[in-house]
XYZ file of N, CA and C in Angstrom:
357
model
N 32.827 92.249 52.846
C 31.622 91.932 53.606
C 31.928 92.055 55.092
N 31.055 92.788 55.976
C 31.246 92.595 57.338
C 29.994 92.060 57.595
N 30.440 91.857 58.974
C 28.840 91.012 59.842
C 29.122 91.864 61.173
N 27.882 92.587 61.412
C 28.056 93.583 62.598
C 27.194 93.370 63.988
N 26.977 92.904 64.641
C 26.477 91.877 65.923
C 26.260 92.610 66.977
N 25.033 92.964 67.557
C 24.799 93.844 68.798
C 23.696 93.058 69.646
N 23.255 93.630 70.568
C 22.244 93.190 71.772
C 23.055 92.281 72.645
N 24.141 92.468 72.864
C 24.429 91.227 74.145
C 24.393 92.374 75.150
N 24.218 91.836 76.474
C 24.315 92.045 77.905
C 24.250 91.394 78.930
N 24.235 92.217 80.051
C 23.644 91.356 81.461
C 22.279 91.324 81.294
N 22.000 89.850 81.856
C 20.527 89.838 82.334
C 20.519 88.737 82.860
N 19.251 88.558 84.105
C 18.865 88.031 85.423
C 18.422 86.350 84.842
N 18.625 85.471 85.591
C 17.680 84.276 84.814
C 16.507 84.409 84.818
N 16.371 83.474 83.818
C 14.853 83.849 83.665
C 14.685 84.844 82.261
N 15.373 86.012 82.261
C 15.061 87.093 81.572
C 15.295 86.912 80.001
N 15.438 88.296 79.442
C 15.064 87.900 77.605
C 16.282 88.478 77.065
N 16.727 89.027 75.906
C 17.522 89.243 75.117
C 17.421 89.471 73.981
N 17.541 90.316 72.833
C 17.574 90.084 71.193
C 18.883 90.621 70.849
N 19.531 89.559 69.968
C 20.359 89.937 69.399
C 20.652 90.029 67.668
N 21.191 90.879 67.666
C 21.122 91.592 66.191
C 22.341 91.426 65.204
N 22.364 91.002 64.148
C 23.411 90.761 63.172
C 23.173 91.394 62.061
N 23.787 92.220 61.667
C 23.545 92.814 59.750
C 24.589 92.448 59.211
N 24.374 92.212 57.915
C 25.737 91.991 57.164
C 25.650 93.199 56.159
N 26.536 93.783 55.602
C 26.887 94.681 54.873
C 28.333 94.388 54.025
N 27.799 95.251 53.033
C 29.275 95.229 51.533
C 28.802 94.558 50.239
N 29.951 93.828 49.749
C 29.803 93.361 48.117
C 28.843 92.295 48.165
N 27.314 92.222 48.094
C 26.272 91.688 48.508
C 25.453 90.946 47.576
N 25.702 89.688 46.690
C 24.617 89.330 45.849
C 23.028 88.970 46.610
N 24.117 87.913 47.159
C 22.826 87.135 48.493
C 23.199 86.718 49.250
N 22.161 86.578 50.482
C 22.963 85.702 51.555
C 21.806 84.202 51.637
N 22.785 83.478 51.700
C 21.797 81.355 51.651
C 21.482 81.393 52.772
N 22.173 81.886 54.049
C 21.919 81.350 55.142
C 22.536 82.331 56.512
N 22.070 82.388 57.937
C 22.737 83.163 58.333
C 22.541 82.036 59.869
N 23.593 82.395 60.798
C 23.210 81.594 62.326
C 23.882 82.268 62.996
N 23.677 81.594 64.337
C 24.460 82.189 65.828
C 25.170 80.831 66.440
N 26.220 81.654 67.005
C 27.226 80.404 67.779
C 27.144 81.253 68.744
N 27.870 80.153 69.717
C 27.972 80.700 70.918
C 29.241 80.215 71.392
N 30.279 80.674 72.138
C 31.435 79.774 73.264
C 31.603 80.567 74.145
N 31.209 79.381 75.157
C 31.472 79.773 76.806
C 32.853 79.432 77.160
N 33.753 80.082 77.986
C 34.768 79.801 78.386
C 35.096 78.780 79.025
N 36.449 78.226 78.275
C 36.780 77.015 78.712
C 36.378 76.020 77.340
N 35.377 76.350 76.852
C 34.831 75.039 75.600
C 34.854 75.934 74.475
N 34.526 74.817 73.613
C 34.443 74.843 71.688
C 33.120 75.436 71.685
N 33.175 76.539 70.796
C 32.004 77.313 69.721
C 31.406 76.168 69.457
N 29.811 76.894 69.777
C 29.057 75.502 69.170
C 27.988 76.437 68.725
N 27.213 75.738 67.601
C 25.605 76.203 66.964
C 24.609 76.117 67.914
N 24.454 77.208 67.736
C 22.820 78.137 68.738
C 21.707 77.732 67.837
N 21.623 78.263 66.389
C 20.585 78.275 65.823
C 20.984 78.884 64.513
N 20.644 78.363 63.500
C 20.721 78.337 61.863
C 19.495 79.184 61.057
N 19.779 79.544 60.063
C 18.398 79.949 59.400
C 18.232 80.074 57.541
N 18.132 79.616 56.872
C 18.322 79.746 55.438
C 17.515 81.073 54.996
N 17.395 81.358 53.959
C 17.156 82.963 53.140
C 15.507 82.050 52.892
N 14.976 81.022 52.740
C 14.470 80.721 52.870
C 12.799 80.077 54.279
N 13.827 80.714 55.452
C 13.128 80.586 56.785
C 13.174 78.838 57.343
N 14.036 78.334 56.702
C 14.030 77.134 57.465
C 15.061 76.870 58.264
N 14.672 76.790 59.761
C 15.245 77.031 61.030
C 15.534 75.709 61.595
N 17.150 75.429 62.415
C 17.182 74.137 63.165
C 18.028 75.280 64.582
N 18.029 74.196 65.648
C 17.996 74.831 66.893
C 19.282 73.956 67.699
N 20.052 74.399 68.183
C 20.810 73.456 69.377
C 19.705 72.907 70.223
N 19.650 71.438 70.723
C 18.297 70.945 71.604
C 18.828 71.676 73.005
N 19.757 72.254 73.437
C 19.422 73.189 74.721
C 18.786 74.740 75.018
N 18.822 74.870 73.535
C 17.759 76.019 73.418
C 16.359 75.898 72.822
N 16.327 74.977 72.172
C 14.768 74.860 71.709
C 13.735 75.317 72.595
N 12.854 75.693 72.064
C 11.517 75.891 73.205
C 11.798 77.778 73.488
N 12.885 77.911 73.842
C 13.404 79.259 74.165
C 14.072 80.187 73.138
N 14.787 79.980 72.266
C 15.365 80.892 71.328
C 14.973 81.210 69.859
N 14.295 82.211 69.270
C 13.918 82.057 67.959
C 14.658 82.702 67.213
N 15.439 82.568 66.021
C 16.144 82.533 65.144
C 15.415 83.433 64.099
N 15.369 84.984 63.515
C 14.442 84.781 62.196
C 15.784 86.002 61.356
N 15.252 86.077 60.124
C 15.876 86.998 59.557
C 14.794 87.075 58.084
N 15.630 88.918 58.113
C 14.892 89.934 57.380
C 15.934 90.325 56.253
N 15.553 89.188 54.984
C 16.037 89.391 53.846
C 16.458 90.790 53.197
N 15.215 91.888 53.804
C 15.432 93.103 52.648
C 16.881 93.817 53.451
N 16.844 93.969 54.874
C 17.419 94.003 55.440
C 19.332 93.282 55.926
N 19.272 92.298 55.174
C 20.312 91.518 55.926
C 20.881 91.197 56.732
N 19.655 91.001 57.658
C 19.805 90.844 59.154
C 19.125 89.399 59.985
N 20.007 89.345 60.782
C 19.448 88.125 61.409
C 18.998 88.418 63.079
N 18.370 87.735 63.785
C 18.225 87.915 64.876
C 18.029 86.753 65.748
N 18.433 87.126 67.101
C 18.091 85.840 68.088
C 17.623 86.333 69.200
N 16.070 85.893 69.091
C 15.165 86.539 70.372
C 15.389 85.133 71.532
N 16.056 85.596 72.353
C 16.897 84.437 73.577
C 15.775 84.961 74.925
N 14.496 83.616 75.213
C 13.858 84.042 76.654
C 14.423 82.816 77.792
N 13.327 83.239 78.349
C 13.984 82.040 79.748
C 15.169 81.921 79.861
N 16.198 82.698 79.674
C 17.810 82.925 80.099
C 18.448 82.038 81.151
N 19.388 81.083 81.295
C 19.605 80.301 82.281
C 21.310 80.683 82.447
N 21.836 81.020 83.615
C 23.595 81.196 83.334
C 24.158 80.057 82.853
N 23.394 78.894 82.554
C 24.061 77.957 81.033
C 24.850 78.581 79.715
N 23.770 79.531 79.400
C 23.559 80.301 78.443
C 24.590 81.522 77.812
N 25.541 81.436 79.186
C 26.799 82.682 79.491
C 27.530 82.272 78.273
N 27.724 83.057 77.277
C 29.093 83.367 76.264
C 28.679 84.009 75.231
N 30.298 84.188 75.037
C 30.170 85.180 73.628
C 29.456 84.565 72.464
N 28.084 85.171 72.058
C 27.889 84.765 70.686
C 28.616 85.432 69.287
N 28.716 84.549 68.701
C 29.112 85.148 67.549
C 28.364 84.540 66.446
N 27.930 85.660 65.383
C 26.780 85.426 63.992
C 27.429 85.108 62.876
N 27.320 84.183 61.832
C 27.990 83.906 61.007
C 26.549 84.267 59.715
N 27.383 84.284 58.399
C 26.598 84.279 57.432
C 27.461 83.433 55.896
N 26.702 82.574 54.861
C 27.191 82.034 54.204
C 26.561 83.293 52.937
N 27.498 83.986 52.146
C 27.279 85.075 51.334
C 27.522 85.019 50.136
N 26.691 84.893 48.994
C 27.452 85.151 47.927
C 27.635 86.296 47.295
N 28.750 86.525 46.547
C 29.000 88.059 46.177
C 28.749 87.812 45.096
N 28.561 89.432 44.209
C 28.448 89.395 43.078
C 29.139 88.744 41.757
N 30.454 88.576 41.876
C 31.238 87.509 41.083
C 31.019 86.342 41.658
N 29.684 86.078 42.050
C 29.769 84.285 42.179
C 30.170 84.045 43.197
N 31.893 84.405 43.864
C 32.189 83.350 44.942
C 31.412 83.499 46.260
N 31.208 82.394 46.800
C 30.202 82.463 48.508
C 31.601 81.245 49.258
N 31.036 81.999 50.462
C 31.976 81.934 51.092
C 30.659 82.475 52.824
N 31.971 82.041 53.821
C 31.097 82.148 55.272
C 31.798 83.372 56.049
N 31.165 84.242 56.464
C 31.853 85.363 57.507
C 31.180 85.349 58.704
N 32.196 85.835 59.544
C 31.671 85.798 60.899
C 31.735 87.397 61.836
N 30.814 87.592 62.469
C 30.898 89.028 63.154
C 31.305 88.358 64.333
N 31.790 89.654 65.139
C 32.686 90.651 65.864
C 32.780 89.251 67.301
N 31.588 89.224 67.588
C 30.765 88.481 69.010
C 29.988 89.274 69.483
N 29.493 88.630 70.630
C 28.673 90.413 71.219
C 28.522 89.020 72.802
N 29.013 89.841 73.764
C 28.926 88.788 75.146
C 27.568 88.725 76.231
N 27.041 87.457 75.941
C 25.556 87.378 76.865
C 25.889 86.751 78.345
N 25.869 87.798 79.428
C 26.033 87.623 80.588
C 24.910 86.817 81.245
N 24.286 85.661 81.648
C 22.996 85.559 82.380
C 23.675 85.207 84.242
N 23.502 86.015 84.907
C 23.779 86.209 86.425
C 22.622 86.858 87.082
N 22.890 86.245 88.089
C 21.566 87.715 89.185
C 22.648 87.963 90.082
C-alpha cells in the first residue's frame, strides 16, 4: 500500500490550498483516512480525520477553515485549507487506516507534502 500526497506550497495569508492524498495497492477498504501536520521544532499533531463513512472531526485551530472530504471510489482524501495563517507552516503528512484483502488493517502514512504560509 502507498499513500501519495500532493498540493503543498507557498501561499500568502489569508490564501487557500488543496491538498491531495490517494492511496494505492493491496486494497480491500479503507475505515478512515486524515491529515497531520508538524511544524518545526514540535510533535505531529491531527489536522483533520475522516471515516469511509464521512464523519469528520477537526483540530479546534482549524475549524471554521479546513474541510476534510474523501472520495471512496477513488481513494482519496483531501484538505481544502482557506484563510491560511503562517500558524499553519508545516509539513503535512496523510495517513490512512487500510484493510487488505487478507483481513489485516493496519495505518500508512504518505510521503508529506510542505505548506509554506508567508507573504
Amino acid at each position: 500500500v502507498q499513500l501519495q500526497a500532493s498540493g503543498g506550497g507557498l501561499v500568502q495569508p489569508g490564501g487557500s490550498l488543496r491538498l491531495s492524498c490517494a492511496a494505492s495497492g493491496n486494497i480491500f477498504g479503507i475505515n478512515a483516512m486524515g491529515w497531520y501536520r508538524q511544524a518545526p521544532g514540535k510533535q505531529r499533531e491531527l489536522v483533520a480525520h475522516i471515516t469511509s463513512g464521512g464523519s469528520a472531526n477537526y483540530a479546534d485551530s482549524v475549524k471554521g477553515r479546513f474541510t476534510i472530504s474523501l472520495d471512496n471510489a477513488k481513494n482519496t482524501v483531501y484538505l481544502q485549507m482557506r484563510s491560511l495563517k503562517p500558524e499553519d507552516t508545516a509539513v503535512y503528512y496523510c495517513s490512512a487506516e487500510i484493510t487488505e484483502p487478507n483481513w489485516n488493517t493496519d495505518v500508512y502514512w504518505g510521503q508529506g507534502t510542505l505548506v509554506t504560509v508567508s507573504s
